[in-house]
CSV table of N, CA and C and ligand atoms in Angstrom, one decimal:
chain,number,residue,atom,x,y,z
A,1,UNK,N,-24.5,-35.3,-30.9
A,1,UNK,CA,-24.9,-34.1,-30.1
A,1,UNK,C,-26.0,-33.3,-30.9
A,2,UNK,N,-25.6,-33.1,-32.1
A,2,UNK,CA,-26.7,-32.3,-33.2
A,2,UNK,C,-28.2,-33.1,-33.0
A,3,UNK,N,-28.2,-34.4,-33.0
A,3,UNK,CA,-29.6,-34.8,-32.4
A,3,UNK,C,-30.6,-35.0,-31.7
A,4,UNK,N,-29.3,-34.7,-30.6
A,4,UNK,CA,-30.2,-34.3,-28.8
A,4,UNK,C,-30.2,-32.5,-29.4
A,5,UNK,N,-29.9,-32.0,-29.8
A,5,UNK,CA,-29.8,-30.5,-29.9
A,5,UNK,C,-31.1,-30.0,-30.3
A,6,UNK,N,-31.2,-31.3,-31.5
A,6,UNK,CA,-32.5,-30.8,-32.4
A,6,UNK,C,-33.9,-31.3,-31.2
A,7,UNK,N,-33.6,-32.4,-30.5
A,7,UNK,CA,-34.4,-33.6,-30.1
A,7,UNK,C,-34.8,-31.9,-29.0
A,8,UNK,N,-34.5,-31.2,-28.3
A,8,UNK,CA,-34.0,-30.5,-27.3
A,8,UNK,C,-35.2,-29.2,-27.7
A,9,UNK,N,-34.6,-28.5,-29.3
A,9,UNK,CA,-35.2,-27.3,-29.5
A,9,UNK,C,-36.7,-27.9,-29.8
A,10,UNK,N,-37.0,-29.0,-30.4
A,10,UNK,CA,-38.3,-29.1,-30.8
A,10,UNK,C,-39.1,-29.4,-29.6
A,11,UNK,N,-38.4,-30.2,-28.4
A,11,UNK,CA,-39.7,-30.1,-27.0
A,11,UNK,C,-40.2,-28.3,-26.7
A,12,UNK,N,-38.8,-27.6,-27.1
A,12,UNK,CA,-39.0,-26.5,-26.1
A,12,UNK,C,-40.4,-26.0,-26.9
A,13,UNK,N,-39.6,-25.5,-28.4
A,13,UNK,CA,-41.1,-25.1,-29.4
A,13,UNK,C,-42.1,-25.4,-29.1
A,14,UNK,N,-42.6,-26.7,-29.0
A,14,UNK,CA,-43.7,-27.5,-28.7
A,14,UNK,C,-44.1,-27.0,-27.7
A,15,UNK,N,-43.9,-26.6,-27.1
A,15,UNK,CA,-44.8,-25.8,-25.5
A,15,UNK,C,-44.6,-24.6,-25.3
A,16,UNK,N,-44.1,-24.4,-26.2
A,16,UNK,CA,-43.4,-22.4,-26.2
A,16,UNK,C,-42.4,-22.1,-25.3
A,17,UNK,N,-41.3,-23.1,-25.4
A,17,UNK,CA,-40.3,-22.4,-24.1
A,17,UNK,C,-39.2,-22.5,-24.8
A,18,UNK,N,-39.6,-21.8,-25.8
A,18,UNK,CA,-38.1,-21.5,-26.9
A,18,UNK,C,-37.8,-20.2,-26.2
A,19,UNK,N,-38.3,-19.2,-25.3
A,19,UNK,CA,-38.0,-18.0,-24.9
A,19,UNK,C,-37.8,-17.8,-23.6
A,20,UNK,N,-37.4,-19.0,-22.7
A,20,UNK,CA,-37.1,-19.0,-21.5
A,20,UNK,C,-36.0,-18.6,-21.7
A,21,UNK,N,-35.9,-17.1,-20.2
A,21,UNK,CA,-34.7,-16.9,-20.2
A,21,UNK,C,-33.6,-17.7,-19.3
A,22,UNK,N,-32.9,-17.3,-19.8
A,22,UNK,CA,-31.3,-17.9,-19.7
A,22,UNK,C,-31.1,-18.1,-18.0
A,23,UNK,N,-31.2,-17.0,-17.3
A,23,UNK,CA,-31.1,-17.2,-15.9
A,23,UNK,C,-32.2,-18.1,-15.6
A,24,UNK,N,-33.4,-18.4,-15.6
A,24,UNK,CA,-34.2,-19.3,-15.2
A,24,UNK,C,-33.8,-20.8,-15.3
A,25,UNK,N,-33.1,-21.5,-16.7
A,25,UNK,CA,-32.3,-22.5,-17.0
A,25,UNK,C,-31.4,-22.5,-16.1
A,26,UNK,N,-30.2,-21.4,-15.5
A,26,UNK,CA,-29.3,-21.6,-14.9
A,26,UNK,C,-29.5,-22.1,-13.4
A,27,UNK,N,-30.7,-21.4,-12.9
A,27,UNK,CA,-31.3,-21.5,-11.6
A,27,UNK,C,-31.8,-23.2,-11.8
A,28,UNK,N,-32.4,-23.3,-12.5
A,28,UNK,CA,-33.0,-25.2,-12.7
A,28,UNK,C,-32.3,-26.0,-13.1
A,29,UNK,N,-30.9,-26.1,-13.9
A,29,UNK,CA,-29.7,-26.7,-13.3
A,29,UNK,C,-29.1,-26.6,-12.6
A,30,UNK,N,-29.3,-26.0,-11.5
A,30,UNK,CA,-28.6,-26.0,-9.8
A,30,UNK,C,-29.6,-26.7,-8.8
A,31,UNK,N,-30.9,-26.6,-9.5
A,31,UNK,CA,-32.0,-26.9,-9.1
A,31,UNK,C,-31.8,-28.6,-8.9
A,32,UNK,N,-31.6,-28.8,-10.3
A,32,UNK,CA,-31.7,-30.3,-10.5
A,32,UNK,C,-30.4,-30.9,-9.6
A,33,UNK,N,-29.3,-29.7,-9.6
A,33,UNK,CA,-28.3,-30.3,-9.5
A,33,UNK,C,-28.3,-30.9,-8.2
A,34,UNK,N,-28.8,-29.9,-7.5
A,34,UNK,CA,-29.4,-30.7,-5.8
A,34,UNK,C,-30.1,-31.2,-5.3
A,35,UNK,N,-31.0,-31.3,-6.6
A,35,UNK,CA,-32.1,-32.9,-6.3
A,35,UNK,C,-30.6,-34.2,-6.3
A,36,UNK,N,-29.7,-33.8,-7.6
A,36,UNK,CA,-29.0,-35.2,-7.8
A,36,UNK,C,-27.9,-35.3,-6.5
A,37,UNK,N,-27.3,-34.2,-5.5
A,37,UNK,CA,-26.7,-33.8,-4.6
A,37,UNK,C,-27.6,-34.6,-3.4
A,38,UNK,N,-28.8,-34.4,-3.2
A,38,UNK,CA,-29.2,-35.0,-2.5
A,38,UNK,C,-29.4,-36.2,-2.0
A,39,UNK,N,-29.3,-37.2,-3.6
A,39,UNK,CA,-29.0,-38.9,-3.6
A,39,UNK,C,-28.2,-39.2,-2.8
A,40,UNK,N,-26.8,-38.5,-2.3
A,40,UNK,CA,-25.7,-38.8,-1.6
A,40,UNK,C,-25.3,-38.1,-0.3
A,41,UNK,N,-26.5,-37.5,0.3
A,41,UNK,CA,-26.9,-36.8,1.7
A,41,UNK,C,-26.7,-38.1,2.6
A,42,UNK,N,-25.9,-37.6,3.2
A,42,UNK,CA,-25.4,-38.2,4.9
A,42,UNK,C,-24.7,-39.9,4.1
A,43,UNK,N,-24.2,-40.2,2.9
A,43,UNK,CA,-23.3,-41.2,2.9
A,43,UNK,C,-22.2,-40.5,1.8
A,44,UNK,N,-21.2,-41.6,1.8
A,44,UNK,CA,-20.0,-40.7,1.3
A,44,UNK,C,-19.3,-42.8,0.5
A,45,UNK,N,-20.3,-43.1,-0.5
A,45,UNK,CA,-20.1,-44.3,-0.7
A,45,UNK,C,-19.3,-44.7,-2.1
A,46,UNK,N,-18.2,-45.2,-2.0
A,46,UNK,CA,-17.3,-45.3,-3.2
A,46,UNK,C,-18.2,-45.8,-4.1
A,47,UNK,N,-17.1,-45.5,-5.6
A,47,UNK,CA,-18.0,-45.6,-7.0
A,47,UNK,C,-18.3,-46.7,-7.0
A,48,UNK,N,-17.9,-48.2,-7.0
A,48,UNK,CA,-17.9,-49.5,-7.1
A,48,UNK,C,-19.3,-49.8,-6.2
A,49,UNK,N,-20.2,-49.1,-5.3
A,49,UNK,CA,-21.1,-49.3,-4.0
A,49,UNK,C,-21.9,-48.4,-5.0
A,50,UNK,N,-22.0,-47.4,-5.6
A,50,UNK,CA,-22.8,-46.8,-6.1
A,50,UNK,C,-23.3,-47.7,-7.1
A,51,UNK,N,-22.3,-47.9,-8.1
A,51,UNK,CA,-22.2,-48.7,-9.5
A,51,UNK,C,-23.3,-49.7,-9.3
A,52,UNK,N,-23.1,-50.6,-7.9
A,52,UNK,CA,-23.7,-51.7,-7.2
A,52,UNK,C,-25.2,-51.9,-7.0
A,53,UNK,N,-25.6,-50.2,-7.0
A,53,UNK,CA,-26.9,-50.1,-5.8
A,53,UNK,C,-28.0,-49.8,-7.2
A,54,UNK,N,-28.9,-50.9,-7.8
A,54,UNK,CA,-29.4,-50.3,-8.7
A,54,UNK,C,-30.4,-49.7,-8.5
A,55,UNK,N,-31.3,-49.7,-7.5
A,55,UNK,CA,-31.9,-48.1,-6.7
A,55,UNK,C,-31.7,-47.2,-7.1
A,56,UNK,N,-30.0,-46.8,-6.3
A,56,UNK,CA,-29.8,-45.7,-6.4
A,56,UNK,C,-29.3,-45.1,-8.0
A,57,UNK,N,-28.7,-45.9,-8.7
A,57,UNK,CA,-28.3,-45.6,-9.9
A,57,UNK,C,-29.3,-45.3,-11.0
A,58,UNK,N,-30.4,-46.0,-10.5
A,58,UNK,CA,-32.2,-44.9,-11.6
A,58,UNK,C,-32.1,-43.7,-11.1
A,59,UNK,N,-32.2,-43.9,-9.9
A,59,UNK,CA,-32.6,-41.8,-9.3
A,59,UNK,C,-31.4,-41.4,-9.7
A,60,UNK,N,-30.3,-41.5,-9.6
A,60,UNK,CA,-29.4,-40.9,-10.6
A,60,UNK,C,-29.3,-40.3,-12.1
A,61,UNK,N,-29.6,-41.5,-12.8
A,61,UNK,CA,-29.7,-41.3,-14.2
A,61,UNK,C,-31.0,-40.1,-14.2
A,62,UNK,N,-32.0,-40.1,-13.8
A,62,UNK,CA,-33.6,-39.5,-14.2
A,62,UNK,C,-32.8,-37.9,-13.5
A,63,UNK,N,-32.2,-37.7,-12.1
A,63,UNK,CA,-31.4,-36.1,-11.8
A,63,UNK,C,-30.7,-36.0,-12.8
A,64,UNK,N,-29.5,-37.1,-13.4
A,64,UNK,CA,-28.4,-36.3,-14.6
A,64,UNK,C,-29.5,-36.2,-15.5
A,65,UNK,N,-30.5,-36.7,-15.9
A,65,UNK,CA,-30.9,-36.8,-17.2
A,65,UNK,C,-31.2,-35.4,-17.2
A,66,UNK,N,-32.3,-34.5,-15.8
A,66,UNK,CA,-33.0,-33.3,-16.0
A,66,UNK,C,-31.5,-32.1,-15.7
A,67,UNK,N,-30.6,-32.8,-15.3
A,67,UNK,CA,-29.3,-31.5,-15.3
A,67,UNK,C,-29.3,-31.9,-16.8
A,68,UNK,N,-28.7,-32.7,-17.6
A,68,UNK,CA,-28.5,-32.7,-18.9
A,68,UNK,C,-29.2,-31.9,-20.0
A,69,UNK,N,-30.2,-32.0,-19.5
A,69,UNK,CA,-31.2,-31.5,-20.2
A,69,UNK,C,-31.5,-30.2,-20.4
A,70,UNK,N,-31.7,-29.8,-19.0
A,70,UNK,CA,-31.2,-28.0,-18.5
A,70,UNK,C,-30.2,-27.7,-19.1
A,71,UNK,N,-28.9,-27.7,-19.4
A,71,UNK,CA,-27.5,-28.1,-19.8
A,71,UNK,C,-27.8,-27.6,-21.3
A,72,UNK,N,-28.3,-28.7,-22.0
A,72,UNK,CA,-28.7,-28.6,-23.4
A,72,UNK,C,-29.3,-27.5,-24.0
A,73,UNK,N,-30.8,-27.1,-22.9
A,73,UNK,CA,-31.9,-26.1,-23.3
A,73,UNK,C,-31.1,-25.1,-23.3
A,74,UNK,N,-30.2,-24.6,-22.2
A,74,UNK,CA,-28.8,-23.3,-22.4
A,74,UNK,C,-28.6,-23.1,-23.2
A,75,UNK,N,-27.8,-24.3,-24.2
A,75,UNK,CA,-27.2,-23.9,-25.0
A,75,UNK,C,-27.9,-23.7,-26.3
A,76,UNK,N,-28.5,-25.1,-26.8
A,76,UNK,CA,-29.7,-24.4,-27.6
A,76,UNK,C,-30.2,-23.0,-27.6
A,77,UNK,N,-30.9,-23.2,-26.5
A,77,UNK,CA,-31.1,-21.2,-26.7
A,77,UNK,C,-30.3,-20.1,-26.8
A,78,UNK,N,-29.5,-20.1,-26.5
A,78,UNK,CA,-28.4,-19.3,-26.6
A,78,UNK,C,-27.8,-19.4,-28.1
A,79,UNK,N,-27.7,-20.3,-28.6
A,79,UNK,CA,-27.1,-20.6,-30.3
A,79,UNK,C,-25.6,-21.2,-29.8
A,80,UNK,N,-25.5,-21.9,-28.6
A,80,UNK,CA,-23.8,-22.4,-28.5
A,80,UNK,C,-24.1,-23.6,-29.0
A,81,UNK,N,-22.8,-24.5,-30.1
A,81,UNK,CA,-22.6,-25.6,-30.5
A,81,UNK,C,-22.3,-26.4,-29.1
A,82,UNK,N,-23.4,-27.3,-28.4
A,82,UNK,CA,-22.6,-28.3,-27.1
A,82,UNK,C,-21.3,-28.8,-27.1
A,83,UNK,N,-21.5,-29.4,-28.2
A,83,UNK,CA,-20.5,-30.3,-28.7
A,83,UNK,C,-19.0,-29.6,-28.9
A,84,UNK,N,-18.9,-28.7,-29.3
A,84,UNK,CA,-18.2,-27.1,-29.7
A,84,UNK,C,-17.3,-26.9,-28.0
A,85,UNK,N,-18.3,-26.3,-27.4
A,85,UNK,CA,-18.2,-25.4,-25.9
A,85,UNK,C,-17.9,-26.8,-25.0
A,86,UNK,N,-18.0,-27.9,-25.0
A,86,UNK,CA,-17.7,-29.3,-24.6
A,86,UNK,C,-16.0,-29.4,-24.6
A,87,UNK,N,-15.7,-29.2,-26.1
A,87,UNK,CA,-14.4,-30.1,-26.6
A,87,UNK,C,-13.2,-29.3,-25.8
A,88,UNK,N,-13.8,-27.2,-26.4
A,88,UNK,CA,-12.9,-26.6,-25.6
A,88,UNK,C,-12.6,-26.3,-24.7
A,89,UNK,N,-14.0,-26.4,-23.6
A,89,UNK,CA,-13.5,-26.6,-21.9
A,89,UNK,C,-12.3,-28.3,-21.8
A,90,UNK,N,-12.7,-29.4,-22.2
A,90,UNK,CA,-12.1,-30.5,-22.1
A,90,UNK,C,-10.0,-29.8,-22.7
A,91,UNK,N,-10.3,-29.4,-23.7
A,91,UNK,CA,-8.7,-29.2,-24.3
A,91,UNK,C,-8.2,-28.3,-22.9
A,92,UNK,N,-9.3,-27.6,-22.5
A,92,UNK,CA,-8.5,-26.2,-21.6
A,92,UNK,C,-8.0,-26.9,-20.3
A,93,UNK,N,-8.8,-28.2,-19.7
A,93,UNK,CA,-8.7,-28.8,-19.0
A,93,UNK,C,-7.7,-29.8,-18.9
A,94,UNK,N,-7.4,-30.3,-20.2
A,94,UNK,CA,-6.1,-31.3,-20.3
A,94,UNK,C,-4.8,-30.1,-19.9
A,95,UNK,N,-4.9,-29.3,-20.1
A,95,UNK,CA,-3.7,-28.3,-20.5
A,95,UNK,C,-3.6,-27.8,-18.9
A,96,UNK,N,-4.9,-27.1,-17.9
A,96,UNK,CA,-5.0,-26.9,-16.9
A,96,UNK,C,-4.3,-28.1,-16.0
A,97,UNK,N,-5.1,-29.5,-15.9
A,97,UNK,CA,-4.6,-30.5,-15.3
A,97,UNK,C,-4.0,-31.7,-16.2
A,98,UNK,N,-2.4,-31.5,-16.0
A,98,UNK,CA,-1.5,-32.2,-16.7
A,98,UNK,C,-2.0,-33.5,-16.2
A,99,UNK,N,-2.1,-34.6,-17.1
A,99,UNK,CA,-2.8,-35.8,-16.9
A,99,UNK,C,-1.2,-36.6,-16.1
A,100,UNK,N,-0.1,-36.3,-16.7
A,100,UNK,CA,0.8,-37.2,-16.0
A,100,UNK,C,1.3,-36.8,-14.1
A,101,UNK,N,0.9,-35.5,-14.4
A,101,UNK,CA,0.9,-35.0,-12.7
A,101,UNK,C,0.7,-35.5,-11.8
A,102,UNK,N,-1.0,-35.4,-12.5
A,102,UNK,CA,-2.3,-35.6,-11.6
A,102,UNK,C,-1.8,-37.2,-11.4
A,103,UNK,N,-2.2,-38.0,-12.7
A,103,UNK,CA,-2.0,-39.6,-12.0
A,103,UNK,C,-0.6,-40.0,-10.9
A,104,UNK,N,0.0,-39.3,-11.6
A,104,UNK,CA,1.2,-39.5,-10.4
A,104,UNK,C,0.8,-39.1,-8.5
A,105,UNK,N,0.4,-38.2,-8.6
A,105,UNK,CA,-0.3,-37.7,-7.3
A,105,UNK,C,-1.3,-38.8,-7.1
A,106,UNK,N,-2.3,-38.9,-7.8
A,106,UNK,CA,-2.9,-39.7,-7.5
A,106,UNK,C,-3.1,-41.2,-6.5
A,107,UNK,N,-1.8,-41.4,-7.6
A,107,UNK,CA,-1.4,-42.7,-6.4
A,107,UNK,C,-0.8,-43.1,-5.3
A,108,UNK,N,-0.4,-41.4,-4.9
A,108,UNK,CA,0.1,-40.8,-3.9
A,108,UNK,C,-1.0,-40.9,-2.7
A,109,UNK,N,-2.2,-40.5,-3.3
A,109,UNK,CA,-2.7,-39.8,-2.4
A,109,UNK,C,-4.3,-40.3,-2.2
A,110,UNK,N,-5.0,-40.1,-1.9
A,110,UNK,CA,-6.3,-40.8,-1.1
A,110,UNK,C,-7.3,-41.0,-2.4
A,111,UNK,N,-7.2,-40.5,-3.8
A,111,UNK,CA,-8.2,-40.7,-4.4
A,111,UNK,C,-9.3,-40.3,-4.3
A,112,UNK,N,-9.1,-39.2,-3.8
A,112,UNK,CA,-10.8,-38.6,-3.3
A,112,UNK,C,-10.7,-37.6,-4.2
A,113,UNK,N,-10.3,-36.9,-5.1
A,113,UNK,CA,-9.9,-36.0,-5.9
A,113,UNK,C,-10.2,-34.1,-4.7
A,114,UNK,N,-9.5,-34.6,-4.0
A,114,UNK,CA,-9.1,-33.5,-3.1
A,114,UNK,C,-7.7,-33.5,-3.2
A,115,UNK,N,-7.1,-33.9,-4.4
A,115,UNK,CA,-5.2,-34.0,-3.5
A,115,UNK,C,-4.3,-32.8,-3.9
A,116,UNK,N,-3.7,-32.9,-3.5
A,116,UNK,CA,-2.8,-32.1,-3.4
A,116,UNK,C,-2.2,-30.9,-5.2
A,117,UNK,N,-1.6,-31.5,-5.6
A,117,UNK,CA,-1.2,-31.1,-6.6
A,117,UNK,C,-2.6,-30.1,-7.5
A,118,UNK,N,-4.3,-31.2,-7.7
A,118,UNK,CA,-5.1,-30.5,-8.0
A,118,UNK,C,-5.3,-29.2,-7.4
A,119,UNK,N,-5.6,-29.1,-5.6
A,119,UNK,CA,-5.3,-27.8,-5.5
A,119,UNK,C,-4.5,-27.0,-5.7
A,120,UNK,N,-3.1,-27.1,-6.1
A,120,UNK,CA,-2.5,-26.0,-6.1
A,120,UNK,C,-2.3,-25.2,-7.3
A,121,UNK,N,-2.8,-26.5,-8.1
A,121,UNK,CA,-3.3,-25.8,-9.9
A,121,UNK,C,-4.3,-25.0,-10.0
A,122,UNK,N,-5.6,-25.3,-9.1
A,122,UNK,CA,-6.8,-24.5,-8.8
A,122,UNK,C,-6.3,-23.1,-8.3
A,123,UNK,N,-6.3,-23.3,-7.4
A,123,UNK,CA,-5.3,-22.2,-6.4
A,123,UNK,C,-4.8,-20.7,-7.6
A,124,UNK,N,-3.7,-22.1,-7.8
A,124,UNK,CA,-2.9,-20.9,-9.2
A,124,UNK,C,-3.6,-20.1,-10.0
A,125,UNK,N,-4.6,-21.0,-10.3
A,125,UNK,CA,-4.9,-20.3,-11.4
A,125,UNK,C,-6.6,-19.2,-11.0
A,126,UNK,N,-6.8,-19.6,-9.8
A,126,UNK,CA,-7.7,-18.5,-9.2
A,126,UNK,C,-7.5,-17.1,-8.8
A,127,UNK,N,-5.8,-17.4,-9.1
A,127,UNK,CA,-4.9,-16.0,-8.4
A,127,UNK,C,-5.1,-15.4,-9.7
A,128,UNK,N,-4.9,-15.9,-10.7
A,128,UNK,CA,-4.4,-15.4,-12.1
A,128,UNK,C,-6.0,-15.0,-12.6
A,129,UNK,N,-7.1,-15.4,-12.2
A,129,UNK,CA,-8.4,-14.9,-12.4
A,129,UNK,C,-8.6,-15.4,-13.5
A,130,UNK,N,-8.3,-16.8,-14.1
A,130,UNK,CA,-8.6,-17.7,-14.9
A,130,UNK,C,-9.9,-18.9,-14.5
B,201,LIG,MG1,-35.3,-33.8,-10.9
């Protein structure tokens, strides 16, 4: 991560957009994010069909690459370790969604990751303003 970080600050130097602000990043990863949203306008095609379609899986990669990227320049500029702000959303998230729950539901339930149990942990914890 420290080498896409560095890989990251020296494009921005290089053109002088080491002082983009912060909101304008956030706006062009929502930006990108609906270019990559868009790849999957009017179908609704399981992972194994995606995985399949090597088409669609370039335009993919080249949208996550410019969200990733946007992603990275955030943090960079800002002085957040990715790597860092990465690990502890992930820990907060094991703890949020008990892994043995969820899979249990899981197999319960349609695999669309709309099921049941996830919402009511979302839910919960939207009350509690977490
Ligand atoms: Mg794009």
């Amino acid at each position: 991560m420290k080498d896409l970080e560095k890989s990251v600050k020296k494009f921005l130097k290089a053109r002088r957009w080491d002082t983009l602000r912060p909101s304008d990043l956030a706006k062009s990863i929502m930006i990108e994010g609906a270019e990559l949203l868009e790849l999957f306008q009017w179908e609704n095609l399981p992972l194994e069909e995606v995985k399949g379609d090597k088409e669609k899986l370039e335009a993919i990669k080249k949208e996550l690459a410019d969200v990733l990227i946007y992603c990275l320049e955030m943090a960079v500029l800002l002085g957040l370790d990715s790597e860092k702000i990465i690990r502890a959303k992930l820990a907060h998230s094991n703890k949020k969604y008990p892994a043995k729950l969820l899979r249990a539901n899981a197999q319960k339930g349609s695999g669309s990751g709309a099921d049941t149990a996830y919402w009511k942990i979302k839910k919960a914890y939207r009350r509690k303003g977490k």
